[in-house]
Coordinates of C-alpha atoms and ligand atoms in Angstrom, one line a residue:
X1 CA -129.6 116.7 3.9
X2 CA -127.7 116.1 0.3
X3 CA -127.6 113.1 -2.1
X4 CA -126.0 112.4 -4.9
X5 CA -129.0 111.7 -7.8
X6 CA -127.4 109.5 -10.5
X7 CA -130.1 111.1 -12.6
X8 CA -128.4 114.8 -12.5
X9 CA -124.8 113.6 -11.6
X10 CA -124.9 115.8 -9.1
X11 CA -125.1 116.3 -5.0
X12 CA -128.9 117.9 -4.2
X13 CA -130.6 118.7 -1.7
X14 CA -133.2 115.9 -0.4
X15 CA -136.3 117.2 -0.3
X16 CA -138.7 114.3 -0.5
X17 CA -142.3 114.8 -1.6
X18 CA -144.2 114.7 1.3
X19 CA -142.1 115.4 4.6
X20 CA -144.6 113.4 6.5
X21 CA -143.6 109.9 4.7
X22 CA -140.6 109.3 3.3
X23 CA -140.3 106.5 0.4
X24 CA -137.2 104.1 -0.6
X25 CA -137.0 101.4 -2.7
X26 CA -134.0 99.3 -2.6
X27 CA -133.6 96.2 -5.0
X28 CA -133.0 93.7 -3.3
X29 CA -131.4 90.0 -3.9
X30 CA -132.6 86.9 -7.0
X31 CA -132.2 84.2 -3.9
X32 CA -130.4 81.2 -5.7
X33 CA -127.2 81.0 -3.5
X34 CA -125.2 82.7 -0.5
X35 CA -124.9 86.4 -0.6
X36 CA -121.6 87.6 -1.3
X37 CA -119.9 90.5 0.4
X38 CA -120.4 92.5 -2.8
X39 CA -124.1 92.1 -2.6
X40 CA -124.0 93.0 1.3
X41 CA -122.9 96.6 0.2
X42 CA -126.5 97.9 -0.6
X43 CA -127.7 96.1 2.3
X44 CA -125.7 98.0 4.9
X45 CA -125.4 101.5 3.0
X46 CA -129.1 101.7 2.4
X47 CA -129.9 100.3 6.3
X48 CA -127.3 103.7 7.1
X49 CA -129.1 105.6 4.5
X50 CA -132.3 104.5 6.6
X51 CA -131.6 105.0 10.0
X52 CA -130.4 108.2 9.0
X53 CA -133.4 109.3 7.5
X54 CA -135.4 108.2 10.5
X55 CA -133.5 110.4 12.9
X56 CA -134.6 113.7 10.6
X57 CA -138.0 112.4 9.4
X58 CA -140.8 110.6 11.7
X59 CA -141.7 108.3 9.1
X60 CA -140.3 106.0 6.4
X61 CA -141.4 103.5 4.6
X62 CA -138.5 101.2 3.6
X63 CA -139.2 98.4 0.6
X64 CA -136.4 95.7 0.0
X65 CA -137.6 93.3 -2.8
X66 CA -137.0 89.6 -2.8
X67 CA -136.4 88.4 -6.3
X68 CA -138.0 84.8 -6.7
X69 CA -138.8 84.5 -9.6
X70 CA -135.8 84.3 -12.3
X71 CA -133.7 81.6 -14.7
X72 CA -131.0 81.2 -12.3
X73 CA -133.4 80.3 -9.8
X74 CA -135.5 77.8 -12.0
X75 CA -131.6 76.1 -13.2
X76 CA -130.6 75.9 -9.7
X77 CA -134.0 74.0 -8.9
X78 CA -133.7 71.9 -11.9
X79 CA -130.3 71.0 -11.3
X80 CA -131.4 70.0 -7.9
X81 CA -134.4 68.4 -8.6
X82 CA -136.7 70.2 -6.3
X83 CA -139.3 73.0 -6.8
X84 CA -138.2 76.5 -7.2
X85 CA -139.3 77.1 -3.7
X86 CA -137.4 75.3 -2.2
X87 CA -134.3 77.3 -3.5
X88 CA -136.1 80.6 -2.9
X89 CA -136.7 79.7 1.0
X90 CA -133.3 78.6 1.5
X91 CA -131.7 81.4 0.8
X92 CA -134.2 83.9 1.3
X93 CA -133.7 82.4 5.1
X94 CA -129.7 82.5 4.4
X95 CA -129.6 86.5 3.4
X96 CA -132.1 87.1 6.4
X97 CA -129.1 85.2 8.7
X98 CA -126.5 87.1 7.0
X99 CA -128.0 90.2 7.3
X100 CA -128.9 90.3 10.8
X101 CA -125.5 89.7 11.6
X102 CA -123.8 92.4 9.8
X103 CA -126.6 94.5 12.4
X104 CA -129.3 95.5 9.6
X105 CA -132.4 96.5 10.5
X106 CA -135.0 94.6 8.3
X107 CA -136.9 96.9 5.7
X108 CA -140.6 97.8 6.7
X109 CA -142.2 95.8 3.7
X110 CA -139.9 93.0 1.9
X111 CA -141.9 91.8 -0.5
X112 CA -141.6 88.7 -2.9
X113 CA -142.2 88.7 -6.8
X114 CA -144.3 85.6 -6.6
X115 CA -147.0 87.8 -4.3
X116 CA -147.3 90.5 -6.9
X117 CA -148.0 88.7 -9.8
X118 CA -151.7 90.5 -10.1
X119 CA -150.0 94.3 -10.2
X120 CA -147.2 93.1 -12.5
X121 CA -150.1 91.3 -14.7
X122 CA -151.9 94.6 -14.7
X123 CA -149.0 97.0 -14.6
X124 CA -148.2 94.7 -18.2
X125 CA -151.9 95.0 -19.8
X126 CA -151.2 98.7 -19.0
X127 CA -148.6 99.8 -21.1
X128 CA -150.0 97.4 -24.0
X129 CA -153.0 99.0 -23.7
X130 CA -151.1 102.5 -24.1
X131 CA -149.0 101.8 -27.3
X132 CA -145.8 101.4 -25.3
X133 CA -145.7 97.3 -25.3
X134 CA -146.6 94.9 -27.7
X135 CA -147.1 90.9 -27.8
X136 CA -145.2 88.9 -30.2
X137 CA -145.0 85.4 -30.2
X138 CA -145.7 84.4 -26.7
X139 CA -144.0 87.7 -25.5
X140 CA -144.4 91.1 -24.5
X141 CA -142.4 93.5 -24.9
X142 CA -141.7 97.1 -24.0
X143 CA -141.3 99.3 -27.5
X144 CA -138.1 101.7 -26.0
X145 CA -138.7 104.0 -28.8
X146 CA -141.8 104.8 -27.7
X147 CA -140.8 106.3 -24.2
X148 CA -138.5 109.6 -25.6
X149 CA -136.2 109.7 -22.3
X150 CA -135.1 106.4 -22.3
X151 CA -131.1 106.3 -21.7
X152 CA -131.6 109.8 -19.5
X153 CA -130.6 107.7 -16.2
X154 CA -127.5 106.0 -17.5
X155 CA -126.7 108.2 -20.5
X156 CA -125.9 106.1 -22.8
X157 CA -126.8 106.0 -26.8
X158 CA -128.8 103.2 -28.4
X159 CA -126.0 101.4 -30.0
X160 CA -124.4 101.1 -26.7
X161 CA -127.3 100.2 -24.5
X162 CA -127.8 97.3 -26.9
X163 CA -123.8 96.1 -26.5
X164 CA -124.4 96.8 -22.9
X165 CA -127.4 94.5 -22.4
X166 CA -126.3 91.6 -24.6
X167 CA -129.9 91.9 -25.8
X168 CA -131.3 89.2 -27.7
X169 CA -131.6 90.4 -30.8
X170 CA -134.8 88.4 -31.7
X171 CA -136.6 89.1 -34.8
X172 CA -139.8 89.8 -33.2
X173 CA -138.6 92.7 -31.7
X174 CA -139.1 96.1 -33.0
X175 CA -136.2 97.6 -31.7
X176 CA -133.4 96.0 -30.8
X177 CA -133.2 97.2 -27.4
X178 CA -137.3 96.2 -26.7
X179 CA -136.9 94.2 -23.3
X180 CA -139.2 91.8 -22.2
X181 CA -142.2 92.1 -19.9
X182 CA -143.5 88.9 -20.0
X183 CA -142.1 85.6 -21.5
X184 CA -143.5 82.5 -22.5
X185 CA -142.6 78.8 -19.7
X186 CA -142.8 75.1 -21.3
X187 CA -144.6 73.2 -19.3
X188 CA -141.3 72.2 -17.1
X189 CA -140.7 75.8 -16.6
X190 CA -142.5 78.0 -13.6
X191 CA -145.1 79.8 -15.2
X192 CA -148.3 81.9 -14.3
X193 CA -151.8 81.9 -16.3
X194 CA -151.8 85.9 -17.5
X195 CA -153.8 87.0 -20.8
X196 CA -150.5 86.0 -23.1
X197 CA -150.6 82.1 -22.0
X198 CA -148.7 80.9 -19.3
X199 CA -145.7 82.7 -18.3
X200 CA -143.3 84.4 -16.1
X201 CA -142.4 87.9 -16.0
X202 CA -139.0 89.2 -17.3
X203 CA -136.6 90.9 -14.4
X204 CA -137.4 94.9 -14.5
X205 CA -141.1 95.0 -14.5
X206 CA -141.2 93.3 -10.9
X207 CA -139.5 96.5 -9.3
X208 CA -141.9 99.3 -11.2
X209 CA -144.8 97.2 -9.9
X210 CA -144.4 96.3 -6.4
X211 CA -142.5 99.8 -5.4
X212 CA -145.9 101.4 -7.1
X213 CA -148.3 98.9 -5.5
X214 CA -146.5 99.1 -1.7
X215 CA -145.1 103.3 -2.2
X216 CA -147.1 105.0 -4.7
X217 CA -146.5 106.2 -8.1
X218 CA -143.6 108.5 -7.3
X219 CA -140.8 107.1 -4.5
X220 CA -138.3 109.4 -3.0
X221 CA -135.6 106.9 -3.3
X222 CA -134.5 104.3 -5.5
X223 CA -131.2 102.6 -4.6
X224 CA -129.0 99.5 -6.0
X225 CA -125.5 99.0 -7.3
X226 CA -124.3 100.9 -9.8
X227 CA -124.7 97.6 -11.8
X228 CA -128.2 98.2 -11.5
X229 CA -128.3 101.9 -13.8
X230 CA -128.2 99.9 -16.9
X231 CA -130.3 97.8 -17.6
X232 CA -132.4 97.5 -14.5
X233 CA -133.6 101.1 -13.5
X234 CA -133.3 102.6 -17.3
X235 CA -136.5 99.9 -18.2
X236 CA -138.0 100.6 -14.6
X237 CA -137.9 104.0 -15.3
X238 CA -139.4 103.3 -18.7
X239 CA -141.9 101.0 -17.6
X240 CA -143.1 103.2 -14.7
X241 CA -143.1 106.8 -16.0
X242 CA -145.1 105.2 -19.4
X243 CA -147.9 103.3 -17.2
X244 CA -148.1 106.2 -14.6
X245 CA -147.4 109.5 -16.8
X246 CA -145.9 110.6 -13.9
X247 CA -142.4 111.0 -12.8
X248 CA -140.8 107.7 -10.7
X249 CA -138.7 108.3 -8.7
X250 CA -137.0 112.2 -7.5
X251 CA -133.8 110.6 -6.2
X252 CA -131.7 107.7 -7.7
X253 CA -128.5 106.5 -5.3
X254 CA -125.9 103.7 -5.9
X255 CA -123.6 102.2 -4.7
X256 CA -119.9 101.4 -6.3
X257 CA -118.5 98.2 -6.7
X258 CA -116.9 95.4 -4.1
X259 CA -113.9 94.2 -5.8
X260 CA -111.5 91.4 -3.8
X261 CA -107.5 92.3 -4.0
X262 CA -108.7 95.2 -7.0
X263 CA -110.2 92.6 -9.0
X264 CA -114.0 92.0 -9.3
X265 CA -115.1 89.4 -7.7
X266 CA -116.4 86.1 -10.4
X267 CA -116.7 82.5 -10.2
X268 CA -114.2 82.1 -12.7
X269 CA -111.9 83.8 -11.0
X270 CA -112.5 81.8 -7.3
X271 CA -112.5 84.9 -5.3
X272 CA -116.2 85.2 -4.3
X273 CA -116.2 85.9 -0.7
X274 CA -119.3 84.4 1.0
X275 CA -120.7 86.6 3.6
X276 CA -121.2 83.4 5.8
X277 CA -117.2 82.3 5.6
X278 CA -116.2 86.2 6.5
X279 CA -118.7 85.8 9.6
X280 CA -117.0 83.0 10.5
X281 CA -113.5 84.9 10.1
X282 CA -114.8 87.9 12.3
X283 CA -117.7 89.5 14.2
X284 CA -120.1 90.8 12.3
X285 CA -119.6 94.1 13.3
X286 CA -116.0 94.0 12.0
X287 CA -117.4 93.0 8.4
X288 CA -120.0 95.9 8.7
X289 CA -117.4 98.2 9.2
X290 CA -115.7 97.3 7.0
X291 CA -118.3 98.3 4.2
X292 CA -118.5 101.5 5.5
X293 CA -114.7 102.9 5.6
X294 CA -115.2 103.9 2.4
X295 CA -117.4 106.3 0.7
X296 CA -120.4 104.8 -0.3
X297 CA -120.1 105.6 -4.1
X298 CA -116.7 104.8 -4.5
X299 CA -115.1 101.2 -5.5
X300 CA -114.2 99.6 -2.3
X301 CA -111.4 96.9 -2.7
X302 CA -111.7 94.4 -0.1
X303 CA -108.5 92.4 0.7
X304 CA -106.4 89.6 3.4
X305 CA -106.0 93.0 5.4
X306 CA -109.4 94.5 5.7
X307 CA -110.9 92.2 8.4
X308 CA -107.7 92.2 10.8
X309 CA -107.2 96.1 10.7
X310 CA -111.0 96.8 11.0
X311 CA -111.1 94.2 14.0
X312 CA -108.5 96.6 15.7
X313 CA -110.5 99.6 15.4
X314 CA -113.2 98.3 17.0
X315 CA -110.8 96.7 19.5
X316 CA -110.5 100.7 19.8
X317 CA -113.5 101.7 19.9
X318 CA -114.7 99.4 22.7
X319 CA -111.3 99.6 24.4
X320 CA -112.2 103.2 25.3
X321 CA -116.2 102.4 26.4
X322 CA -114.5 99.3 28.6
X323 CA -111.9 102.3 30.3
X324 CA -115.0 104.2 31.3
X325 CA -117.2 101.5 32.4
X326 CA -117.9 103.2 35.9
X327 CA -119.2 105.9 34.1
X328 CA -122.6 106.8 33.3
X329 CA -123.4 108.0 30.3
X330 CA -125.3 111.0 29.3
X331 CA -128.3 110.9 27.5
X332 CA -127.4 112.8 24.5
X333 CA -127.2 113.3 20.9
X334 CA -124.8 112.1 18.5
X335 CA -122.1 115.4 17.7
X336 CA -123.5 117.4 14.9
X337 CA -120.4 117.3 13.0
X338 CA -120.7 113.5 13.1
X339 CA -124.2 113.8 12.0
X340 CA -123.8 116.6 9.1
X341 CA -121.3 113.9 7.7
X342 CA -123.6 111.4 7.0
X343 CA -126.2 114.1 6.2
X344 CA -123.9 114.8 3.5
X345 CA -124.4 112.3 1.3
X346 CA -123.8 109.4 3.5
X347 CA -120.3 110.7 4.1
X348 CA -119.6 107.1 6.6
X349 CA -115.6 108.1 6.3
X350 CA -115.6 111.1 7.7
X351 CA -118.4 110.4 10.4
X352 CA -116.2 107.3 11.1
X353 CA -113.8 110.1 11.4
X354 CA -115.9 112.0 14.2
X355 CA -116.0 108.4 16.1
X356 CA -112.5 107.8 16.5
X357 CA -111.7 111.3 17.3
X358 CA -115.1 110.9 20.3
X359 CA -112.7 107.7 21.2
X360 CA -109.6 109.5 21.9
X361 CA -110.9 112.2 23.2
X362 CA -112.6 110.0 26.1
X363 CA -109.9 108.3 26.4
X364 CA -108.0 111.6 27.5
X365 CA -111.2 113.1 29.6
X366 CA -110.1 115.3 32.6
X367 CA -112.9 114.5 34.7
X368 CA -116.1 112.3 34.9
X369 CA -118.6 114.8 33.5
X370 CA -116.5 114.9 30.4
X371 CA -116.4 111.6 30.4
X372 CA -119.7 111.1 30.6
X373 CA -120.8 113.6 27.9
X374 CA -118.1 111.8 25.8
X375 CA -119.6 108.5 26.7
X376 CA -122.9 109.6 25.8
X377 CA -122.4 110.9 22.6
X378 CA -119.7 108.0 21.3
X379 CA -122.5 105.3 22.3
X380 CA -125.6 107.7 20.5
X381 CA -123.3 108.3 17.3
X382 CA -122.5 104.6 17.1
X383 CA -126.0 103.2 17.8
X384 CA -126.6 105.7 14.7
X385 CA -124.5 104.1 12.6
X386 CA -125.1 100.3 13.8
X387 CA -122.2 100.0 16.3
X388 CA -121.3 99.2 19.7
X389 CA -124.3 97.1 20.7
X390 CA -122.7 94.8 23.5
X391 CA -121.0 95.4 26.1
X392 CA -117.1 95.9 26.0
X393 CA -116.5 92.8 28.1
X394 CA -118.7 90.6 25.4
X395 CA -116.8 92.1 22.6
X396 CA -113.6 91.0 24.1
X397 CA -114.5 87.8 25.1
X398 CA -116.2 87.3 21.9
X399 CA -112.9 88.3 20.3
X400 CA -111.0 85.9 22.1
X401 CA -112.6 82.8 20.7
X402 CA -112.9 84.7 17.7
X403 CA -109.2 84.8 17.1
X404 CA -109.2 80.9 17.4
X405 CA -107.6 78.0 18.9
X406 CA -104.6 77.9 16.0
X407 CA -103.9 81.6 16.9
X408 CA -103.4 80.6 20.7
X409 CA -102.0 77.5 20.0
X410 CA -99.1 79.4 17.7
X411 CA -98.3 81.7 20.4
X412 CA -98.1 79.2 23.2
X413 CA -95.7 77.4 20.6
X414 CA -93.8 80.5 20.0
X415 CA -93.7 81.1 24.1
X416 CA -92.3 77.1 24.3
X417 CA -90.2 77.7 21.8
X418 CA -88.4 80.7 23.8
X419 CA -88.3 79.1 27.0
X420 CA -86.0 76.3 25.2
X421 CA -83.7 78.7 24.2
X422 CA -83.8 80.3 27.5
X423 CA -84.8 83.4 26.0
X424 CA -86.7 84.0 29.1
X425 CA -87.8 87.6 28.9
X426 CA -89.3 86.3 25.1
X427 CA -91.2 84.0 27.1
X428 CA -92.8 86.3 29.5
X429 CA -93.3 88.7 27.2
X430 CA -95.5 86.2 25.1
X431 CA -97.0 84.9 28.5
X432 CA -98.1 88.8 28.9
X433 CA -99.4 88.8 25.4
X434 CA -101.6 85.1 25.8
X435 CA -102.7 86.3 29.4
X436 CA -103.9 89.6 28.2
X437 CA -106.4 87.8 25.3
X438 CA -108.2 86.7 28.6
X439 CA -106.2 83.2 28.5
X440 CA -105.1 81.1 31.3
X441 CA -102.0 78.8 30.5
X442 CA -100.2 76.0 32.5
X443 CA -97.4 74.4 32.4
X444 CA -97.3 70.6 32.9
X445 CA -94.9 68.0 32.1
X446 CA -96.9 67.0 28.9
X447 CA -96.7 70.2 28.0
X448 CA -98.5 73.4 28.3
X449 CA -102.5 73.8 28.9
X450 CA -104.4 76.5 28.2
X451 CA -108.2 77.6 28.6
X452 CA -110.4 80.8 28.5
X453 CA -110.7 82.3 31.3
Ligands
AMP501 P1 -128.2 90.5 -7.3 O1 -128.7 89.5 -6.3 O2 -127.1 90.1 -8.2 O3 -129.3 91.2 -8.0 O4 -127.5 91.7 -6.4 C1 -128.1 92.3 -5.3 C2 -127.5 93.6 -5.0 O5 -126.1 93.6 -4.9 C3 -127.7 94.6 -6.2 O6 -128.0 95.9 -5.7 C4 -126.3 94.7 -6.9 O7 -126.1 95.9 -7.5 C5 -125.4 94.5 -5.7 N1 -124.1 94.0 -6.0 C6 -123.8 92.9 -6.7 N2 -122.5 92.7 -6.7 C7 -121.9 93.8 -6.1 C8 -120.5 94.2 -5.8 N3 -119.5 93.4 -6.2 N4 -120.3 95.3 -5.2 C9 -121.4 96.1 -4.7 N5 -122.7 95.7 -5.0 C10 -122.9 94.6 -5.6
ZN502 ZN1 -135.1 96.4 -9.1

């Protein structure tokens, strides 16, 4: 199996540390609204990344972090006038709902920052204690020229990592580009006792201490967006290899960006795509998908076309199980070449590749023992990659209430409209077309009815 390592900028093979446990961290979401489909990316690549790395080793231990502890979270909760946790459930429940229904497989340990404060409290005392962090005014920072490698992950010189990271440039820092551990809360803020007065601690120290406290010193894999190189995993890096001495992680993989119509998606722009409102657009497997036409490390731009053409697809995909129905399916492994594609570097678009080309092929099977080989291995390659988990008949069903009552309601219209002008074969064609969405129509003199069937 190969990855691409962000730290070497290169494809290598994955050989993890010990073969008989397998460790990834993945950072997970600051809970404070509604996922976006941006921030459902790392979700669903790394749940692939997962189950693919549970086929070839027997175990792995998969950590997903739940940030709840962070500004946002404490303005959302002021603004609302309600405790932090209150925020933090809500949506912590919300990204659960989300992610169950884009088919992901919950991580084996998803811890919360609030749970770890001890091990961040300790990991913080640590690197004071070892001349990389100091306390000033309230504050602890960590002294980044006292770790030699930091900017190795995301290559960059000082001067730009301290454009890059809008860093306060407060005057009790040493350097610049010192981030904070542990900061100072008024007595309105959230804050924990800890041996610098109450506080709370800053963002990147939460990851170095709960992936070491639940995985060990060293993890296999650390994953995020590619958002997530600089800052975020340049001071984890920092934090961890300067408290441990020991390296942190062997392999670093992340994700490219969601952008909406080629544009990245911001509030200011209005073209944040809620994960709930594309649910309620399409089946979850459609928006699933979706994020994994493309190559994981590429930019993927989503657009008004990316939910209808992916819906066809599967229409596809489940068009050719519901043509073999009688069949029984052999008990059988996915096709290797559709397996070396995701061994190679999670390589979903040309797997994806291997599926459609399974779908055609057993949709032109000579005889039922092809067809059932074909069966097998379309239904074992799909269950890989987190598809085809009902039957045929509940997709299209599912489909037809999925498309709406407007979309019936404008062909039944359209069919009315033909029948007026006499256009008759118009009309039967469009008759053929509402029939075959599994809808019943009649015609009465107030006009014409129409139900599921
Ligand atoms: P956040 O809650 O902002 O920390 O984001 C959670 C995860 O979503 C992180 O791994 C981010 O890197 C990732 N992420 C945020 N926005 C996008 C996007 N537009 N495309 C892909 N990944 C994203
Ligand atoms: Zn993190």
């Amino acid at each position: 199996m190969q990855l691409h390592n962000t730290f070497s900028g290169r494809k290598e093979d994955f050989v993890p540390g010990d073969p008989e446990r397998v460790t990834m961290y993945v950072c997970g979401p600051t809970v404070y609204s509604y996922a976006h489909i941006g921030n459902a990316r790392p979700a669903v690549v790394f749940d692939v990344l997962a189950r693919v790395l549970r086929r070839r080793f027997a175990r792995v231990e998969y950590v997903r972090n739940i940030t709840d502890i962070d500004d946002k979270i404490n303005k959302a909760a002021a603004e609302q006038g309600v405790g932090i946790e209150v925020i933090t459930q809500r949506f912590a429940a919300a990204y659960h709902e989300d992610l169950e229904a884009l088919g992901v497989a919950p991580p084996d340990v998803e811890p919360r920052v609030t749970e770890h404060l001890p091990d961040i409290i300790a990991m913080i005392e640590r690197l004071v204690a070892k001349g990389h962090a100091y306390e000033a005014e309230g504050h602890v920072l960590f002294n980044v020229t006292s770790f030699e490698d930091y900017g190795k992950l995301s290559k960059r010189d000082r001067r730009e990592m301290v454009a890059g990271a809008r860093v306060e440039v407060a005057p009790y820092k040493k350097d610049p580009a010192d981030f904070v551990l542990w900061k100072p809360s008024s007595e309105e803020q959230p804050g924990w006792d800890s041996p610098w007065g109450r506080g709370r601690p800053g963002w990147h120290i939460e990851c170095s201490a709960m992936s070491a406290a639940l995985l060990g010193e060293t993890i296999d894999i650390h994953g995020g967006g590619h958002d997530l190189v600089f800052p975020h995993h340049e001071n984890e890096r920092a934090q961890s290899c300067c408290a441990h001495g020991a390296q942190y992680v062997r392999y670093w993989v992340h994700n490219g960006f969601l952008n909406v119509n080629s544009e990245k998606m911001s509030k200011s722009l209005g073209n944040v795509l809620l994960v709930r409102d594309l649910l309620a657009q399409a089946p979850g497997e459609v928006v699933r998908l979706a994020l994994l036409t493309g190559h994981y490390r590429h930019p993927l731009d989503w657009n008004d076309d990316t939910l209808p053409r992916t819906r066809k697809q599967l229409d596809r995909l489940y068009g050719a199980l519901r043509d073999v129905a009688d069949v029984e399916a052999e008990d059988i492994e996915p096709p290797e070449a559709f397996v070396a594609a995701l061994e190679d570097d999670l390589n979903t678009p040309a797997a994806l590749a291997e599926l459609f080309e399974l779908a055609r092929a057993l949709n032109k099977a000579g005889d039922d023992a092809e067809r059932a080989r074909l069966k097998g291995q379309l239904l074992a390659a799909s269950k890989l990659l987190g598809f085809l988990g009902q039957s045929p008949e509940s997709w299209f069903a599912g489909d037809t209430s999925d498309l709406g009552a407007e979309q019936i309601e404008n062909l039944i219209a359209a069919r009315d409209a033909a029948r007026k002008a006499k256009d008759f074969a118009e009309a039967d064609r469009l008759r053929d077309e509402i029939t075959a969405l599994g809808v019943t129509i009649e015609d009465s003199p107030q006009g014409t009815r129409w139900r599921m069937e």
